[in-house]
CSV table of C-alpha atoms in Angstrom, one decimal:
chain,number,residue,atom,x,y,z
A,170,MET,CA,117.8,110.0,107.6
A,171,THR,CA,119.8,112.5,109.6
A,172,ALA,CA,116.6,113.7,111.4
A,173,PHE,CA,115.8,110.1,112.3
A,174,SER,CA,119.3,109.4,113.6
A,175,ASP,CA,119.2,112.6,115.7
A,176,VAL,CA,115.8,112.0,117.2
A,177,PHE,CA,116.3,108.3,117.7
A,178,GLN,CA,119.6,108.8,119.7
A,179,GLY,CA,117.5,110.7,122.3
A,180,TRP,CA,114.9,107.9,122.4
A,181,ILE,CA,117.4,105.1,122.9
A,182,GLY,CA,117.8,105.9,126.6
A,183,ILE,CA,114.0,106.1,127.1
A,184,ASN,CA,113.5,102.8,125.4
A,185,LEU,CA,116.2,101.2,127.5
A,186,VAL,CA,114.7,102.6,130.8
A,187,ALA,CA,111.3,101.3,129.8
A,188,LEU,CA,112.7,97.8,129.1
A,189,LEU,CA,114.6,97.8,132.3
A,190,LEU,CA,111.4,98.7,134.3
A,191,THR,CA,109.6,95.9,132.5
A,192,LEU,CA,112.4,93.5,133.3
A,193,PHE,CA,112.4,94.6,137.0
A,194,PHE,CA,108.6,94.0,137.4
A,195,THR,CA,108.8,90.8,135.5
A,196,THR,CA,111.5,89.5,137.8
A,197,VAL,CA,109.5,90.5,140.9
A,198,LEU,CA,106.5,88.6,139.6
A,199,TYR,CA,108.6,85.6,138.7
A,200,MET,CA,110.0,85.5,142.3
A,201,LEU,CA,106.5,85.8,143.7
A,202,SER,CA,105.3,83.0,141.5
A,203,LEU,CA,108.0,80.8,142.8
A,204,GLY,CA,107.4,81.7,146.4
A,205,LEU,CA,103.6,81.4,146.2
A,206,ASN,CA,103.5,78.5,143.8
A,207,LEU,CA,101.6,80.3,141.0
A,208,PRO,CA,102.3,78.4,137.8
A,209,ASN,CA,100.2,80.7,135.6
A,210,VAL,CA,102.1,83.8,136.8
A,211,LYS,CA,105.4,81.9,136.4
A,212,LYS,CA,104.5,81.0,132.8
A,213,TRP,CA,103.5,84.6,132.0
A,214,ALA,CA,106.8,85.9,133.5
A,215,LYS,CA,108.9,83.6,131.4
A,216,GLY,CA,107.1,84.8,128.3
A,217,GLU,CA,107.8,88.4,129.4
A,218,TYR,CA,111.5,87.6,129.7
A,219,ALA,CA,111.4,86.6,126.0
A,220,GLN,CA,109.5,89.8,125.1
A,221,VAL,CA,112.1,92.0,127.0
A,222,LEU,CA,114.9,90.2,125.1
A,223,VAL,CA,113.1,90.8,121.8
A,224,GLY,CA,112.8,94.5,122.8
A,225,PHE,CA,116.5,94.8,123.4
A,226,LEU,CA,117.3,93.1,120.1
A,227,LEU,CA,114.8,95.3,118.3
A,228,ILE,CA,116.4,98.5,119.7
A,229,MET,CA,119.9,97.4,118.7
A,230,SER,CA,118.8,96.4,115.2
A,231,ILE,CA,116.3,99.1,114.3
A,232,VAL,CA,118.9,101.7,113.2
A,233,GLY,CA,120.7,99.2,111.0
A,234,MET,CA,117.3,98.1,109.6
A,235,VAL,CA,116.3,101.6,108.7
A,236,GLU,CA,119.7,102.4,107.2
A,237,VAL,CA,119.6,99.3,105.0
A,238,GLY,CA,116.0,99.9,104.1
A,239,TRP,CA,116.8,103.4,103.1
A,240,GLN,CA,119.6,102.2,100.8
A,241,VAL,CA,117.3,99.5,99.3
A,242,MET,CA,114.6,102.2,98.6
A,243,GLN,CA,117.1,104.3,96.7
A,244,ASP,CA,118.4,101.4,94.7
A,245,VAL,CA,114.9,100.2,93.8
A,246,THR,CA,113.8,103.7,92.9
A,247,GLY,CA,116.9,104.2,90.7
A,248,GLY,CA,116.3,100.9,89.0
A,249,VAL,CA,112.6,101.7,88.3
A,250,ILE,CA,113.6,105.1,86.8
A,251,TYR,CA,116.3,103.4,84.6
A,252,ALA,CA,113.8,100.8,83.4
A,253,GLY,CA,111.4,103.6,82.5
A,254,SER,CA,113.8,106.1,80.9
A,255,GLY,CA,116.9,104.1,79.9
A,256,GLN,CA,119.1,106.6,81.6
A,257,MET,CA,121.0,106.6,84.9
A,258,LEU,CA,120.7,109.2,87.6
A,259,SER,CA,123.7,111.1,88.7
A,260,SER,CA,122.9,110.6,92.4
A,261,ALA,CA,120.6,108.5,94.6
A,262,VAL,CA,117.0,109.7,94.8
A,263,SER,CA,114.4,108.8,97.3
A,264,PRO,CA,110.9,107.5,96.3
A,265,PHE,CA,109.4,110.5,98.1
A,266,GLU,CA,111.1,112.8,95.7
A,267,VAL,CA,109.9,110.8,92.7
A,268,ALA,CA,106.3,110.6,94.0
A,269,ASP,CA,106.3,114.3,94.7
A,270,ALA,CA,107.6,115.1,91.2
A,271,TYR,CA,104.9,112.9,89.7
A,272,LEU,CA,102.1,114.4,91.8
A,273,ASP,CA,103.3,118.0,91.2
A,274,THR,CA,103.4,117.4,87.4
A,275,VAL,CA,99.9,115.9,87.3
A,276,ILE,CA,98.5,118.6,89.6
A,277,GLU,CA,100.0,121.3,87.4
A,278,CYS,CA,98.4,119.7,84.3
A,279,GLU,CA,95.1,119.5,86.0
A,280,ILE,CA,95.3,123.1,87.1
A,281,SER,CA,96.1,124.1,83.5
A,282,ALA,CA,93.1,122.1,82.3
A,283,TYR,CA,90.9,123.8,84.9
A,284,LYS,CA,92.1,127.2,83.7
A,285,TRP,CA,91.3,126.3,80.1
A,286,LEU,CA,87.8,125.2,81.1
A,287,TYR,CA,87.4,128.4,83.1
A,288,TYR,CA,88.5,130.4,80.0
A,289,ALA,CA,85.9,128.6,77.9
A,290,MET,CA,83.1,129.5,80.4
A,291,PHE,CA,84.4,132.9,81.2
A,292,PHE,CA,83.6,134.3,77.8
A,293,ALA,CA,81.1,131.8,76.6
A,294,LYS,CA,78.6,132.4,79.5
A,295,PRO,CA,78.3,136.2,78.8
A,296,ALA,CA,78.4,135.6,75.1
A,297,GLN,CA,75.5,133.1,75.5
A,298,SER,CA,73.3,136.0,76.5
A,299,PHE,CA,74.1,138.1,73.5
A,300,VAL,CA,71.0,138.6,71.3
A,301,THR,CA,70.6,140.5,68.0
A,302,ASP,CA,67.2,141.5,66.9
A,303,VAL,CA,65.8,143.2,63.7
A,304,ALA,CA,62.7,145.3,64.2
A,305,GLY,CA,62.0,143.5,67.5
A,306,VAL,CA,62.5,140.0,66.0
A,307,GLU,CA,65.4,138.0,67.3
A,308,ALA,CA,67.7,137.2,64.4
A,309,ILE,CA,70.8,135.7,66.0
A,310,ASP,CA,71.5,134.4,69.5
A,311,ALA,CA,74.5,132.7,71.0
A,312,THR,CA,72.9,129.5,72.3
A,313,ILE,CA,75.6,127.7,70.4
A,314,PHE,CA,77.7,128.0,73.5
A,315,SER,CA,75.3,126.0,75.7
A,316,PRO,CA,77.0,122.6,75.0
A,317,ILE,CA,80.4,124.2,75.6
A,318,ILE,CA,79.3,125.7,78.9
A,319,SER,CA,77.7,122.4,80.1
A,320,LEU,CA,80.7,120.3,79.2
A,321,ALA,CA,83.2,122.8,80.7
A,322,SER,CA,81.2,123.0,84.0
A,323,TYR,CA,81.0,119.2,84.2
A,324,PHE,CA,84.7,118.6,83.5
A,325,SER,CA,85.8,121.4,85.8
A,326,ASN,CA,83.8,119.8,88.6
A,327,ARG,CA,85.5,116.4,88.0
A,328,ILE,CA,88.9,118.0,88.0
A,329,THR,CA,88.2,119.7,91.4
A,330,TRP,CA,87.6,116.3,93.1
A,331,ILE,CA,90.6,114.7,91.4
A,332,LEU,CA,92.8,117.7,92.6
A,333,LEU,CA,91.4,117.4,96.1
A,334,PHE,CA,92.3,113.6,96.2
A,335,GLN,CA,95.8,114.2,94.9
A,336,TYR,CA,96.5,117.0,97.4
A,337,VAL,CA,95.4,114.7,100.2
A,338,LEU,CA,97.8,112.0,98.8
A,339,LYS,CA,100.6,114.6,98.6
A,340,GLU,CA,100.0,115.6,102.2
A,341,LEU,CA,99.9,112.0,103.3
A,342,LEU,CA,103.3,111.5,101.7
A,343,ALA,CA,104.8,114.6,103.4
A,344,PHE,CA,103.3,113.4,106.8
A,345,ALA,CA,104.8,110.0,106.4
A,346,GLU,CA,108.2,111.3,105.5
A,347,ALA,CA,108.3,113.7,108.4
A,348,THR,CA,106.8,111.7,111.2
A,349,MET,CA,107.0,107.9,110.7
A,350,LEU,CA,110.6,107.4,111.7
A,351,THR,CA,111.0,110.4,114.0
A,352,VAL,CA,107.7,110.1,116.0
A,353,PHE,CA,105.7,106.9,115.3
A,354,LEU,CA,108.7,104.4,115.4
A,355,PRO,CA,110.3,105.7,118.7
A,356,ILE,CA,106.9,105.9,120.5
A,357,GLY,CA,106.0,102.5,119.2
A,358,LEU,CA,109.2,101.0,120.6
A,359,VAL,CA,108.5,102.6,124.0
A,360,LEU,CA,104.9,101.4,124.1
A,361,ARG,CA,106.0,97.9,123.1
A,362,ALA,CA,108.3,97.7,126.2
A,363,PHE,CA,105.3,97.5,128.5
A,364,PRO,CA,102.9,94.5,128.5
A,365,VAL,CA,99.7,96.6,128.7
A,366,SER,CA,100.6,98.7,125.7
A,367,ARG,CA,102.5,96.1,123.6
A,368,GLY,CA,99.8,95.8,121.1
A,369,ALA,CA,99.6,99.5,120.5
A,370,GLY,CA,103.4,99.7,120.2
A,371,GLY,CA,103.5,96.9,117.7
A,372,ILE,CA,100.9,98.5,115.5
A,373,MET,CA,102.7,101.8,115.6
A,374,ILE,CA,106.0,100.2,114.6
A,375,SER,CA,104.3,98.4,111.7
A,376,ILE,CA,102.6,101.7,110.6
A,377,ALA,CA,105.9,103.5,110.7
A,378,ILE,CA,107.8,101.0,108.6
A,379,GLY,CA,104.9,100.4,106.2
A,380,CYS,CA,104.1,104.1,105.6
A,381,TYR,CA,107.8,105.1,105.3
A,382,PHE,CA,109.1,102.3,103.1
A,383,VAL,CA,106.2,100.5,101.4
A,384,PHE,CA,103.8,103.4,100.6
A,385,PRO,CA,106.2,105.6,98.6
A,386,LEU,CA,107.8,102.6,96.8
A,387,SER,CA,104.4,101.3,95.8
A,388,ILE,CA,103.5,104.8,94.3
A,389,VAL,CA,106.7,104.8,92.3
A,390,ALA,CA,106.0,101.3,91.0
A,391,MET,CA,102.4,102.3,90.1
A,392,THR,CA,103.8,105.4,88.3
A,393,ALA,CA,106.3,103.2,86.3
A,394,MET,CA,103.4,101.0,85.2
A,395,GLN,CA,101.7,103.9,83.4
A,396,GLY,CA,104.2,104.0,80.5
A,397,ASN,CA,107.3,106.0,79.8
A,398,SER,CA,106.6,108.4,82.7
A,399,PHE,CA,110.2,109.3,83.6
A,400,VAL,CA,112.9,111.2,81.9
A,401,VAL,CA,116.4,112.1,83.2
A,402,GLU,CA,117.6,115.7,82.6
A,403,ASN,CA,121.1,116.6,83.6
A,404,GLY,CA,121.2,113.5,85.8
A,405,GLU,CA,118.0,114.4,87.7
A,406,VAL,CA,114.7,112.7,87.5
A,407,ALA,CA,111.8,114.5,85.8
A,408,MET,CA,108.4,113.6,84.5
A,409,ASN,CA,107.8,113.0,80.8
A,410,THR,CA,104.8,115.2,80.1
A,411,GLY,CA,104.5,113.6,76.6
A,412,SER,CA,103.9,110.1,78.0
A,413,SER,CA,100.5,108.4,77.9
A,414,ALA,CA,100.3,108.7,81.7
A,415,LEU,CA,100.4,112.5,81.4
A,416,ALA,CA,98.4,112.9,78.2
A,417,LEU,CA,96.3,115.6,79.8
A,418,CYS,CA,99.4,117.9,79.7
A,419,THR,CA,99.5,117.5,75.9
A,420,ALA,CA,95.7,117.9,75.5
A,421,VAL,CA,95.8,121.2,77.4
A,422,GLY,CA,98.6,122.8,75.5
A,423,VAL,CA,99.3,126.4,76.2
A,424,VAL,CA,97.1,128.0,78.9
A,425,PRO,CA,95.6,131.3,77.8
A,426,ASN,CA,97.0,134.5,79.4
A,427,PHE,CA,93.9,135.9,81.1
A,428,GLU,CA,95.5,139.3,81.6
A,429,THR,CA,95.7,139.8,77.8
A,430,LEU,CA,92.4,138.0,77.0
A,431,CYS,CA,90.1,139.8,79.5
A,432,PRO,CA,88.2,142.7,77.8
A,433,ASP,CA,88.3,146.1,79.5
A,434,ASP,CA,84.6,146.9,78.9
A,435,ILE,CA,81.3,145.6,77.6
A,436,VAL,CA,82.3,146.5,74.1
A,437,GLY,CA,85.3,144.2,74.4
A,438,TYR,CA,83.0,141.4,75.6
A,439,PHE,CA,80.9,141.8,72.4
A,440,PHE,CA,84.0,141.5,70.3
A,441,LYS,CA,85.3,138.5,72.3
A,442,GLY,CA,81.9,136.9,72.0
A,443,GLU,CA,82.0,137.4,68.3
A,444,GLU,CA,85.5,135.7,68.2
A,445,LEU,CA,84.2,132.8,70.2
A,446,LEU,CA,81.1,132.5,68.0
A,447,MET,CA,83.3,132.3,64.9
A,448,GLY,CA,85.7,129.8,66.6
A,449,GLY,CA,83.1,127.9,68.6
A,450,LYS,CA,83.9,124.6,66.9
A,451,SER,CA,87.6,124.7,67.8
A,452,LEU,CA,86.8,125.7,71.3
A,453,MET,CA,84.4,122.8,71.6
A,454,GLY,CA,87.1,120.5,70.4
A,455,GLN,CA,89.5,121.8,73.0
A,456,VAL,CA,87.0,121.2,75.8
A,457,THR,CA,86.1,117.7,74.5
A,458,GLY,CA,89.8,116.8,74.2
A,459,ILE,CA,90.4,117.8,77.8
A,460,GLY,CA,87.4,115.8,78.9
A,461,GLU,CA,88.6,112.7,77.2
A,462,GLN,CA,91.8,112.8,79.2
A,463,ILE,CA,90.1,113.5,82.5
A,464,SER,CA,88.5,110.0,82.4
A,465,ALA,CA,92.0,108.5,82.4
A,466,LEU,CA,92.9,110.6,85.5
A,467,TYR,CA,90.5,108.6,87.6
A,468,LEU,CA,92.8,105.7,87.1
A,469,GLN,CA,95.9,107.6,87.9
A,470,ALA,CA,94.6,109.8,90.7
A,471,MET,CA,92.3,107.3,92.6
A,472,PHE,CA,92.8,103.7,91.5
A,473,TYR,CA,96.6,103.5,91.6
A,474,PRO,CA,96.9,105.4,94.9
A,475,LEU,CA,94.2,103.1,96.3
A,476,VAL,CA,96.3,100.0,95.2
A,477,SER,CA,99.3,101.6,97.0
A,478,LEU,CA,97.3,102.0,100.1
A,479,ILE,CA,96.0,98.4,100.0
A,480,ILE,CA,99.6,97.2,99.6
A,481,THR,CA,100.6,99.3,102.6
A,482,PHE,CA,97.8,98.2,104.8
A,483,THR,CA,98.4,94.5,103.8
A,484,PHE,CA,102.1,94.9,104.9
A,485,ILE,CA,101.0,96.6,108.2
A,486,ARG,CA,98.5,93.8,108.9
A,487,SER,CA,101.1,91.1,108.1
A,488,THR,CA,103.9,92.5,110.1
A,489,SER,CA,102.0,93.8,113.1
A,490,SER,CA,101.6,90.4,114.7
A,491,MET,CA,105.4,90.0,114.4
A,492,PHE,CA,105.8,93.0,116.7
A,493,GLY,CA,103.2,91.8,119.2
A,494,ALA,CA,100.1,93.6,117.9
A,495,ASP,CA,96.6,92.1,117.9
A,496,LEU,CA,94.7,93.9,115.2
A,497,ALA,CA,91.6,91.9,115.9
A,498,GLU,CA,91.6,93.0,119.5
A,499,LEU,CA,92.3,96.6,118.5
A,500,GLY,CA,89.4,96.4,116.0
A,501,ARG,CA,87.0,95.1,118.7
A,502,GLY,CA,88.1,97.9,121.0
A,503,LEU,CA,87.5,100.5,118.4
A,504,ILE,CA,84.0,99.1,117.7
A,505,LYS,CA,83.2,99.2,121.4
A,506,LEU,CA,84.3,102.9,121.6
A,507,ILE,CA,82.2,103.7,118.6
């Protein structure tokens, strides 16, 4: 909030000058409408007086609105964490921190699962080509690893797309936290001061408020709906990796240490292939267990964030008209540009 206060103090003067310019031109048009008997211009000028007044009130109230909204966000986040963990936080926490903690934990679990699947393929693929023959007749081959390799390749591909989506979501959260109140909101207030750009200013104000307040709170709410996801350690919020929402972490277990597992030469590969051949059943069970949890990740990584985005867009659409934006007109303009 300090960054917002510092930046907004510099924008207050610009907003006031923009509103005063609008007031000046509106007054000139109003006087011309009286002198030239132009009722339509007179009616429009009266409406602009109301818009200028709303602009002044909006500037005076926006700082208080943001400060109150920030406090409400912290209270709601603390309440959600208390309901999910039964423990109180030692200090206020923002929903951005909770959303980041959740995403970081899930991403870490997914990376661990990807490493496990890579481990399964790293030795199984070379071992699959091992062939033993007696007098030119093949006696034993390692085609037993074909199902493991196929499943591991399929699951690792799915994890890649889930990771990509969650990294995009993480960057969207960081972008919203850094720019919504310090860039979008001040620019929106300036644009709203002028009649020709009032619609664009209104939509920018709605986007700033929606993405900064509604978006992270909705992600926290979606996370809380997934079971006992939160724990409080030393008064600080953390993610419960043993919860049903993070079952992948439990399914992965301990990630192999590749530095100690990788053989130094081809002979080591033969020995490792023999170990995998003897333990192929347990390795298959590990790969299958990870795959079962990946299916649940689609709900967490794609469906719940999509619901959060829908809630945010609905809020923006509902409040944009209050700030003078015409989304239908903006949509028609975009279609014409396309």
